[in-house]
XYZ file of C-alpha atoms in Angstrom:
691
model
C -0.105 -0.253 0.110
C 1.595 3.621 -1.082
C 1.592 6.267 0.622
C 0.881 10.307 -1.079
C 1.119 13.275 -0.094
C 0.022 16.552 -1.921
C 1.300 20.139 -0.181
C -0.622 23.615 -1.458
C 1.683 26.571 0.456
C 3.151 30.363 -0.613
C 6.183 30.316 -3.403
C 9.383 30.789 -0.858
C 12.580 33.364 -2.172
C 14.726 33.510 1.056
C 13.436 37.231 2.037
C 9.957 36.264 1.803
C 10.405 33.292 4.042
C 12.657 34.889 6.274
C 9.896 38.055 6.999
C 7.253 34.869 7.957
C 9.893 32.548 9.914
C 12.996 34.767 10.377
C 14.549 36.079 13.978
C 13.284 39.395 14.587
C 16.112 41.038 14.626
C 19.554 41.200 15.446
C 19.548 43.112 18.985
C 17.537 40.112 20.754
C 20.761 37.376 19.561
C 22.917 39.973 20.869
C 20.967 40.436 23.721
C 21.638 36.972 24.833
C 24.712 36.385 23.859
C 25.235 39.500 27.041
C 23.143 37.322 29.045
C 24.825 33.903 28.239
C 28.681 35.793 28.516
C 26.867 37.092 32.064
C 26.084 33.624 33.531
C 29.288 32.141 32.312
C 31.384 34.877 34.421
C 29.211 34.921 36.874
C 30.988 33.005 40.594
C 28.436 30.676 42.931
C 28.227 27.592 44.261
C 26.609 25.796 41.927
C 28.543 27.227 39.231
C 31.952 26.646 40.885
C 30.078 22.954 41.974
C 29.830 22.219 38.306
C 33.159 23.010 37.457
C 34.457 20.973 40.054
C 32.336 18.329 38.377
C 33.481 18.812 35.241
C 37.176 19.579 35.543
C 37.195 16.785 37.664
C 34.940 14.004 36.785
C 35.463 11.515 39.982
C 33.916 14.287 42.336
C 30.226 13.508 39.586
C 30.622 9.820 39.165
C 31.987 8.348 43.131
C 29.147 10.412 44.863
C 26.244 7.962 42.321
C 28.778 4.647 42.822
C 26.396 1.561 42.418
C 28.351 -0.021 45.634
C 27.009 -3.574 45.523
C 26.593 -3.975 41.781
C 29.721 -2.397 40.764
C 32.977 -2.324 43.500
C 33.303 -6.765 42.919
C 33.642 -5.749 38.702
C 35.929 -3.194 39.335
C 37.862 -5.247 41.814
C 38.254 -8.191 40.024
C 39.780 -5.976 36.333
C 41.713 -3.494 38.407
C 43.895 -6.499 39.645
C 43.737 -8.408 36.887
C 45.400 -5.330 34.738
C 47.785 -4.052 37.435
C 49.069 -7.303 37.185
C 49.454 -7.264 33.437
C 50.993 -3.791 34.061
C 54.185 -5.159 35.812
C 56.057 -7.048 33.257
C 54.882 -5.496 30.640
C 55.096 -1.803 32.186
C 58.823 -3.538 32.101
C 59.089 -3.981 29.535
C 57.852 -1.110 27.561
C 60.597 0.085 29.779
C 63.035 -1.171 27.190
C 61.724 0.113 24.367
C 62.139 3.480 26.375
C 65.775 2.553 26.501
C 65.493 3.414 30.418
C 65.825 0.631 33.373
C 62.863 -1.042 33.850
C 61.766 0.301 37.188
C 60.816 3.564 35.304
C 58.364 1.350 33.264
C 56.855 0.411 37.052
C 56.394 3.842 37.611
C 54.979 4.378 34.150
C 52.469 2.095 35.423
C 51.065 3.866 38.623
C 51.328 8.012 38.771
C 49.485 8.135 35.193
C 46.821 5.473 36.446
C 46.415 7.289 39.372
C 45.329 10.928 37.452
C 43.614 9.257 35.714
C 41.034 8.005 37.817
C 40.302 11.271 38.784
C 40.255 13.601 36.078
C 38.858 11.190 33.077
C 35.745 10.770 31.227
C 36.414 6.866 30.060
C 35.007 4.428 32.469
C 37.149 1.907 30.890
C 40.165 3.435 29.469
C 43.385 1.932 31.777
C 46.317 3.965 31.165
C 50.150 3.992 31.344
C 52.692 2.072 29.023
C 52.146 1.835 25.338
C 54.499 0.135 23.048
C 54.045 2.562 20.104
C 55.153 5.558 22.539
C 57.375 4.224 24.307
C 59.487 3.734 20.934
C 58.785 7.252 19.534
C 60.130 7.769 22.863
C 63.288 5.647 23.373
C 64.340 6.555 19.549
C 63.874 9.986 21.085
C 66.463 9.019 23.858
C 68.938 7.650 21.507
C 69.497 10.351 19.889
C 69.916 12.247 22.555
C 71.997 9.787 24.751
C 73.461 6.761 22.952
C 74.437 4.027 24.214
C 78.544 4.049 24.718
C 80.103 1.018 23.361
C 82.645 0.518 26.462
C 80.205 0.916 28.911
C 80.740 -1.177 32.068
C 77.274 -2.194 33.509
C 78.435 -2.394 37.395
C 80.063 1.576 37.031
C 79.287 4.784 38.222
C 78.884 5.596 34.825
C 76.252 3.110 34.382
C 74.193 5.654 36.605
C 74.627 8.338 35.222
C 73.919 7.018 32.283
C 70.513 5.932 33.225
C 70.009 9.507 35.347
C 71.180 10.611 31.874
C 68.512 8.720 29.843
C 65.844 9.149 32.331
C 65.678 12.753 32.254
C 65.101 12.945 28.867
C 62.249 10.546 28.352
C 60.991 12.502 31.227
C 61.586 16.171 29.191
C 59.209 14.457 27.152
C 56.925 13.580 29.249
C 56.811 16.877 30.724
C 56.983 18.425 27.350
C 53.802 16.440 25.936
C 52.024 17.554 29.164
C 52.296 21.110 29.313
C 51.190 20.643 25.304
C 48.343 18.777 26.257
C 47.262 21.040 28.899
C 47.703 24.413 26.364
C 45.353 22.683 24.011
C 42.742 22.514 26.489
C 43.702 26.041 27.226
C 42.522 26.598 23.698
C 39.599 24.317 23.465
C 41.297 21.991 20.652
C 40.440 18.377 21.348
C 38.671 18.244 17.917
C 42.751 18.447 16.858
C 42.630 15.051 17.039
C 40.112 13.942 14.368
C 43.017 14.767 11.869
C 44.336 11.538 13.100
C 41.441 9.527 11.229
C 41.102 5.774 11.522
C 42.474 4.515 9.040
C 45.721 6.426 9.850
C 45.834 5.189 13.712
C 45.574 1.434 12.951
C 48.033 1.728 9.571
C 50.187 3.860 11.447
C 49.957 1.386 15.373
C 50.232 -2.352 12.226
C 53.627 -0.250 11.123
C 54.879 0.902 14.417
C 54.529 -2.707 15.960
C 57.014 -3.820 12.989
C 59.437 -1.129 14.122
C 58.961 -2.588 17.835
C 59.550 -6.179 16.713
C 62.312 -6.106 14.976
C 63.872 -3.441 17.918
C 63.406 -6.610 20.137
C 65.363 -8.761 17.535
C 68.433 -8.460 19.429
C 67.122 -8.811 22.789
C 65.664 -12.577 21.914
C 68.737 -13.097 20.181
C 71.827 -12.277 23.013
C 72.822 -9.779 20.566
C 74.555 -6.484 21.903
C 73.566 -4.043 19.651
C 73.898 0.130 18.724
C 69.939 1.155 18.208
C 69.392 2.889 15.388
C 67.339 5.993 14.852
C 65.931 8.155 12.025
C 64.963 7.031 8.365
C 65.741 3.510 7.467
C 66.198 2.793 11.000
C 63.941 -0.975 10.465
C 66.204 -2.061 7.712
C 69.373 -0.850 9.385
C 68.415 -2.528 12.713
C 67.524 -5.634 10.553
C 70.267 -5.575 8.191
C 72.718 -5.036 11.502
C 70.784 -8.666 13.552
C 71.158 -10.018 10.143
C 74.823 -9.310 10.177
C 75.438 -10.710 13.490
C 73.310 -13.594 13.648
C 76.617 -15.581 13.973
C 76.790 -13.455 17.944
C 73.972 -15.423 18.346
C 73.219 -16.417 21.730
C 71.722 -19.787 22.096
C 70.758 -19.389 25.604
C 68.592 -16.586 25.484
C 67.792 -17.419 21.830
C 65.770 -21.432 24.036
C 64.347 -18.465 26.278
C 62.685 -16.256 23.858
C 61.586 -19.510 21.500
C 60.035 -21.185 24.640
C 58.388 -18.219 26.525
C 57.225 -16.803 22.596
C 55.060 -20.862 22.102
C 54.239 -20.407 25.624
C 52.877 -16.528 25.679
C 50.807 -16.763 22.508
C 49.795 -20.481 23.293
C 48.031 -19.386 26.304
C 46.649 -15.837 24.977
C 45.127 -17.897 21.789
C 43.204 -19.406 24.521
C 42.607 -16.364 26.107
C 40.778 -15.240 23.232
C 38.890 -18.266 22.026
C 37.840 -18.289 25.589
C 37.114 -15.212 26.592
C 33.310 -15.969 27.004
C 33.712 -18.359 29.739
C 37.143 -17.217 31.442
C 35.655 -14.741 34.308
C 39.335 -12.901 33.810
C 41.994 -13.815 31.292
C 45.047 -15.868 32.333
C 47.983 -13.251 33.464
C 50.357 -15.464 30.977
C 53.020 -12.671 31.303
C 53.104 -12.323 35.081
C 53.318 -16.226 35.106
C 56.249 -16.336 32.799
C 58.433 -13.055 34.412
C 57.672 -15.690 37.723
C 58.532 -18.890 36.257
C 61.511 -18.143 34.195
C 63.257 -15.431 37.237
C 62.723 -18.753 39.198
C 64.506 -20.537 36.573
C 67.733 -17.950 36.170
C 68.210 -18.075 39.070
C 68.542 -21.333 40.409
C 70.312 -22.132 37.914
C 72.926 -18.903 37.737
C 71.671 -18.427 34.060
C 73.604 -14.659 33.711
C 76.975 -16.378 34.953
C 76.778 -19.512 33.497
C 75.761 -18.725 29.731
C 75.949 -14.284 30.087
C 72.331 -14.024 29.492
C 70.939 -9.984 29.942
C 69.694 -9.300 33.216
C 67.121 -6.426 34.430
C 69.355 -6.185 37.543
C 69.178 -3.887 39.874
C 65.170 -3.006 40.804
C 65.515 -0.027 44.080
C 62.434 -0.962 46.204
C 60.186 1.986 47.539
C 58.923 5.074 45.734
C 60.185 7.416 44.080
C 61.936 10.768 44.999
C 61.179 13.772 42.721
C 63.353 14.907 39.867
C 62.996 17.728 37.674
C 63.899 16.052 33.602
C 66.300 17.864 31.305
C 64.015 21.382 30.591
C 66.981 22.654 28.990
C 66.969 19.622 26.127
C 62.985 20.993 25.075
C 64.368 23.238 22.299
C 66.006 19.630 21.133
C 62.695 17.335 21.707
C 60.661 20.224 20.379
C 59.412 18.118 16.971
C 59.788 14.236 18.208
C 57.519 15.561 21.289
C 54.215 16.964 19.051
C 54.130 13.548 17.213
C 54.190 11.689 20.331
C 51.431 13.961 22.010
C 49.441 13.608 19.371
C 49.996 9.667 18.810
C 49.063 9.090 22.355
C 46.362 11.840 22.326
C 44.749 10.020 18.965
C 44.997 7.046 21.056
C 43.207 7.516 23.730
C 40.872 9.185 22.854
C 40.047 6.401 19.935
C 39.524 3.654 22.695
C 37.270 5.723 25.131
C 35.282 6.926 21.982
C 35.288 2.985 21.252
C 34.014 1.426 24.493
C 32.028 5.013 25.887
C 29.642 4.064 22.214
C 29.301 0.312 23.333
C 28.383 1.220 27.107
C 26.005 4.394 26.765
C 28.361 6.948 28.200
C 29.592 10.130 26.796
C 33.514 11.412 26.841
C 34.523 14.747 26.408
C 37.983 15.129 24.373
C 38.945 18.561 26.059
C 39.240 16.937 29.850
C 41.146 13.759 28.217
C 43.159 17.049 27.228
C 43.045 18.004 30.488
C 43.503 13.953 31.977
C 46.272 13.364 30.571
C 48.561 16.521 30.306
C 47.906 16.683 34.179
C 49.406 12.720 33.921
C 52.734 13.057 31.786
C 52.790 16.862 33.831
C 53.276 15.768 37.400
C 54.384 11.801 36.819
C 57.456 13.231 34.416
C 58.587 15.043 38.376
C 58.126 11.124 38.978
C 60.679 9.919 36.228
C 57.819 8.132 34.535
C 58.418 8.988 30.741
C 55.114 9.602 28.410
C 51.973 7.495 29.050
C 48.342 6.915 27.525
C 45.490 4.539 26.797
C 46.702 0.753 26.376
C 45.141 -1.270 23.838
C 45.918 -4.505 25.488
C 45.280 -3.584 28.828
C 42.421 -1.480 28.274
C 40.952 -4.811 26.346
C 41.138 -7.075 29.155
C 39.558 -4.217 31.403
C 36.663 -4.104 30.213
C 36.340 -7.776 28.948
C 37.205 -8.765 33.101
C 34.525 -6.582 34.054
C 34.814 -2.585 34.944
C 32.540 -0.464 35.093
C 34.774 2.713 36.504
C 37.904 4.257 37.057
C 37.871 3.291 40.742
C 39.388 0.099 39.045
C 42.207 1.967 38.452
C 43.032 2.606 42.375
C 43.226 -1.210 42.376
C 45.180 -1.100 39.369
C 48.202 1.351 40.935
C 47.719 -0.387 44.306
C 48.938 -4.129 42.524
C 51.792 -1.984 40.812
C 52.778 0.134 44.664
C 53.086 -3.611 46.682
C 55.129 -4.298 43.539
C 57.200 -0.870 43.818
C 57.740 -1.505 47.769
C 58.252 -4.642 48.574
C 58.745 -7.570 45.175
C 60.675 -5.056 42.926
C 63.955 -6.034 43.877
C 63.482 -10.121 42.890
C 62.886 -9.482 39.736
C 66.892 -9.174 39.421
C 67.858 -12.397 37.432
C 64.856 -11.898 35.266
C 65.881 -12.035 31.550
C 65.691 -9.251 28.992
C 64.530 -11.549 26.004
C 61.536 -12.379 28.306
C 60.651 -8.751 28.434
C 61.239 -8.990 24.581
C 58.631 -11.519 24.014
C 56.387 -10.202 26.476
C 56.889 -6.702 23.715
C 56.746 -8.884 20.859
C 53.284 -10.482 21.868
C 51.355 -7.728 22.933
C 51.303 -5.972 19.597
C 49.521 -9.192 18.418
C 45.927 -6.539 18.129
C 47.947 -4.483 16.041
C 49.306 -7.360 13.329
C 45.094 -8.098 13.353
C 44.041 -4.828 12.000
C 45.341 -5.974 8.718
C 42.807 -8.916 8.757
C 40.643 -5.713 7.943
C 41.921 -4.719 5.155
C 39.675 -6.352 2.585
C 36.370 -4.899 3.791
C 38.438 -0.880 3.552
C 38.846 -2.024 -0.086
C 35.212 -2.662 -0.225
C 33.693 0.678 1.727
C 36.008 3.045 0.099
C 39.497 2.957 -1.886
C 40.421 5.808 -0.371
C 40.880 5.151 2.911
C 42.423 2.380 1.779
C 45.489 4.077 0.428
C 45.524 6.143 2.913
C 46.179 3.012 4.975
C 48.923 1.761 3.078
C 50.207 4.769 2.135
C 50.702 5.801 5.733
C 52.082 1.841 6.621
C 54.629 1.929 3.412
C 55.359 5.480 5.036
C 56.185 4.433 8.356
C 57.632 1.008 7.747
C 59.720 2.289 5.246
C 61.402 6.158 6.489
C 60.595 6.504 10.147
C 57.694 5.980 12.774
C 58.174 10.122 12.961
C 58.321 11.298 9.067
C 55.863 8.309 8.891
C 53.161 9.517 10.545
C 53.316 13.032 9.447
C 53.073 11.362 5.436
C 49.962 9.966 5.977
C 48.129 13.263 7.951
C 49.532 15.121 4.969
C 48.485 12.363 2.229
C 45.304 11.745 3.452
C 44.046 15.788 4.445
C 45.658 15.831 0.392
C 42.725 13.319 -0.386
C 40.228 15.758 1.589
C 40.903 18.639 -0.809
C 41.458 16.358 -3.845
C 37.425 15.573 -2.834
C 36.798 18.950 -2.356
C 38.186 19.715 -5.682
C 36.701 17.404 -7.847
C 33.097 17.374 -6.524
C 31.061 16.789 -9.332
C 28.080 19.186 -11.146
C 25.298 17.399 -12.534
C 22.497 18.687 -14.102
C 18.914 17.971 -12.183
C 16.110 16.715 -13.515
C 12.280 16.534 -12.395
C 10.522 13.199 -11.050
C 6.743 13.219 -12.587
C 4.021 14.966 -10.432
C 6.524 15.339 -7.767
C 8.622 18.098 -5.827
C 11.690 15.598 -5.970
C 14.757 16.799 -8.213
C 17.578 13.763 -8.760
C 20.829 13.214 -11.027
C 19.736 12.881 -14.682
C 22.592 10.599 -15.002
C 21.105 7.962 -12.711
C 18.064 8.427 -12.631
C 16.945 8.717 -16.277
C 12.780 8.935 -15.549
C 13.820 12.449 -14.504
C 13.358 14.673 -17.325
C 14.617 18.566 -17.815
C 12.579 21.203 -17.289
C 12.053 23.025 -20.458
C 14.545 26.003 -21.117
C 16.073 25.759 -17.389
C 18.819 23.931 -16.760
C 19.162 22.873 -13.125
C 22.144 22.382 -12.092
C 24.365 21.570 -8.068
C 27.638 21.355 -6.945
C 28.504 18.387 -4.457
C 31.029 20.712 -2.668
C 32.798 24.272 -1.129
C 32.836 26.423 -3.877
C 36.455 28.153 -2.464
C 39.712 29.200 -4.293
C 41.008 25.320 -4.787
C 38.190 24.486 -7.177
C 36.496 27.761 -8.626
C 38.558 26.821 -11.782
C 37.110 23.465 -12.009
C 33.284 24.761 -11.031
C 33.103 27.165 -13.051
C 34.884 24.658 -15.940
C 31.820 22.044 -15.416
C 29.097 24.837 -15.389
C 30.510 26.220 -18.471
C 30.540 22.798 -20.220
C 26.771 22.103 -19.016
C 25.261 26.012 -20.539
C 27.608 25.273 -22.929
C 29.357 28.925 -22.430
C 31.815 29.109 -24.759
C 34.210 32.374 -24.721
C 32.489 32.635 -28.837
C 29.036 31.873 -28.118
C 29.758 35.190 -25.125
C 31.136 37.072 -27.844
C 28.981 35.962 -30.795
C 25.840 37.299 -28.197
C 27.477 40.218 -26.835
C 27.721 41.769 -30.818
C 24.255 40.383 -31.305
C 22.498 42.833 -28.116
C 25.535 45.350 -29.128
C 23.916 45.411 -32.382
C 20.103 45.214 -31.331
C 20.467 48.191 -29.260
C 21.881 49.630 -31.793
C 19.086 49.465 -33.926
C 16.490 50.312 -31.222
C 18.251 54.039 -30.611
C 18.491 54.883 -34.647
C 14.943 53.122 -34.608
C 13.481 55.662 -31.531
C 16.044 58.331 -33.052
C 13.806 58.201 -36.562
C 10.140 57.790 -34.894
C 10.784 61.050 -33.705
C 12.255 63.191 -35.928
C 9.601 62.432 -37.704
C 6.932 62.902 -34.819
C 5.451 59.286 -35.227
C 5.507 56.511 -32.467
C 5.564 53.282 -34.382
C 4.865 50.431 -32.277
C 6.270 48.110 -34.616
C 10.023 48.982 -33.795
C 9.369 49.401 -30.143
C 11.476 46.965 -28.041
C 8.907 44.297 -28.042
C 9.667 43.747 -31.501
C 10.189 40.445 -32.075
C 12.231 41.066 -35.556
C 15.238 42.693 -33.134
C 15.561 40.523 -30.850
C 18.013 37.607 -30.596
C 17.554 33.907 -31.640
C 16.578 31.797 -29.084
C 15.624 28.704 -30.197
C 13.232 26.383 -27.400
C 15.668 23.952 -26.259
C 18.374 26.221 -25.740
C 18.514 27.240 -22.007
C 17.016 30.595 -21.500
C 17.681 30.355 -17.312
C 20.432 28.762 -15.202
C 18.779 27.385 -11.339
C 21.993 26.366 -9.298
C 21.150 24.014 -5.879
C 23.464 25.225 -3.456
C 22.041 22.814 -0.733
C 25.659 20.625 -0.884
C 27.361 24.385 -1.043
C 28.843 23.273 2.502
C 30.473 27.170 2.372
C 32.446 29.985 -0.535
C 34.917 32.359 0.296
C 35.967 35.027 -1.193
C 36.824 33.945 -4.956
C 34.364 31.468 -4.825
C 31.781 34.859 -4.314
C 33.490 36.490 -7.347
C 33.325 33.540 -9.538
C 29.324 33.845 -8.937
C 29.155 37.139 -9.969
C 31.500 36.673 -13.253
C 29.073 33.595 -14.021
C 25.905 35.420 -13.915
C 27.984 38.365 -15.833
C 28.168 35.632 -18.876
C 24.389 34.644 -17.974
C 23.250 38.232 -18.468
C 25.465 38.412 -21.418
C 23.903 35.545 -23.172
C 20.181 36.240 -22.317
C 20.035 33.663 -19.482
C 18.173 34.292 -15.826
C 20.136 33.214 -12.914
C 18.478 31.837 -10.370
C 19.223 30.310 -6.765
C 18.354 27.582 -4.448
C 18.650 26.370 -1.068
C 21.545 28.244 0.233
C 22.546 28.032 3.698
C 22.529 31.153 5.807
C 26.850 31.276 5.676
C 26.759 31.045 1.698
C 23.831 33.401 1.123
C 25.808 36.564 3.782
C 28.796 36.073 2.084
C 26.820 36.136 -1.240
C 25.647 39.007 -0.429
C 28.641 40.697 1.209
C 30.218 40.456 -1.999
C 27.689 42.108 -4.079
C 26.111 39.444 -5.715
C 22.565 41.359 -5.425
C 23.430 43.619 -7.905
C 23.764 41.259 -10.935
C 20.735 38.987 -9.507
C 17.287 40.011 -8.513
C 16.784 39.030 -4.877
C 13.497 37.689 -5.211
C 15.043 35.033 -7.962
C 17.009 33.606 -4.863
C 14.237 30.698 -3.539
C 13.980 28.793 -0.462
C 13.735 25.262 -2.216
C 14.010 24.576 -6.366
C 10.727 23.218 -6.956
C 9.427 26.568 -5.522
C 11.816 28.005 -7.493
C 10.613 26.189 -10.755
C 7.508 26.354 -10.072
C 7.973 30.381 -9.904
C 9.173 30.001 -12.840
C 6.954 27.656 -14.623
C 4.399 30.578 -13.314
C 6.271 33.691 -14.818
C 6.089 31.784 -18.393
C 2.769 31.125 -18.223
C 0.999 34.478 -16.654
C 3.604 37.157 -16.297
C 1.619 39.738 -15.244
C 0.449 38.046 -12.407
C 1.994 38.141 -9.014
C 1.571 34.188 -8.433
C 2.411 32.936 -4.704
C 0.990 29.912 -3.753
C 2.653 26.413 -5.407
C 1.892 22.752 -5.455
C 4.127 20.252 -3.634
């Protein structure tokens, strides 16, 4: 059963519609703006409480916390993530080129701070492989490893202090950048790192992490390569020194990899049946540490171990602020990556569980986390993929789970840390590699991405290749630039179509895809699916000229004909006046002197501006130029569906001097009905239309 609709209403031009339904005046708008600003600046108890809850969300969700319903899930999830933070924190510290203890510090302070200021209920913060690797690149550039360094000497302690000072400086500067972005309300900037860019970047960075960990898994003592083509340089160095592989460390790595991958696969397959995932990382750490201690593997087989892990709380220490000029460029990239990943993860789980997050508040939360923790010898932190997924799947409900996570890490810091003295670094390297499983699995999404959008697929591919071939920071910049270029190209090459009307309806659709629609005789209805600005004005003009047949030769020919007509009319008027006779046969309405306009030729052009989201000065001047050219060939110009900003710019640019204000309509159908009625009854003022 089909339904139908019939509407009988007035024909509305923009002016007439604004008079009937627009705002009364701008003064009331200004008054409302003043009232809003005054209300914002007014200080009251209610306003202070609202501001406190907005800037420290813990005071918003904690009073309404459902203790009986949520406490068990938050406790179990927090303890599970805390256990995972211990091996991952130490492992990612190796990626940062600092001692493992600093990874534990970074797994503690940001977690506590995010609990107070973050808006993501299921976000787990701490060490993240990609951010750690990018920070490690900066550390290696500023404090390279000397070949003759003795790990037991005082010089080694000074060397480690210099490294963590640089890593902390990166965290401090990153936090300051985020706080400045929060002050300027620039949370929207994370959108420039689109989903294809973030996924391609993290997948490619996973290759960098894996290759960088090969030397630890094989027991090779090689310098870390940085800069362009670092992945290939590292791989070449590893292949060149394969003969020096420590077989004991290779065996440990193989056993750990098999065990880690197998148990992680069990966790994935039986995720619905397991209340919490099996904490395989901490089990591997405990077992291998015990074996290494029992068999003295460090002295017997010369394997690399973690060494001394001090117990207790770190003392506040000033980061290497003097290094800010040297680390500024890399830190900006680290900041954007960390923030984009954090906000993306927070939004994914917020959508899943039906709550909202605030990107600008996330800037404040991560800015405070990085700034404060940098004074406690922490390197940059962000939300992490693996622990966030585990936190949600283990039953976490709110940020309170971070309290239990930090308690686990605190116990390790105060009591258990020194027991990891004999932990082989090869184990941490294996944990690093297996933690990247989710990033490698992102390749499975490529066929679907190709099916949905080939342009996004190209963005993914270019970003991935750039990160792998060049470097992490250069590759990311290349991906962002390429992504923005695709947007620019799409706006430059937006299609211009001719619209036709569906019979007995007010619906107008492109003729190339709707062959049963028909063109209104003598009227060319055009629509342009994009903005009109300096970057695409030439293309827009070319498309319109082609569709209207406005060639320079035609414009000149019609212009000459118009001038000849005007000249003949003047001569005729002079002759008749001299004879004192008025001959109506030679008046301006005489068809003899009218330029020939066949029925099939375009007499009017109607531009549908519904898809024109903005127009700049160059685009407005192009409209004026097109109106002038159309008038030269005797074609009238009409506009329809202009949004407020487009209409304001066109009006301010002087378009009304070249087009009648009554030729700007609310809809395409209004304009078509007006044109048809003017043709049928040119002397009547038609004001109604059937829709």
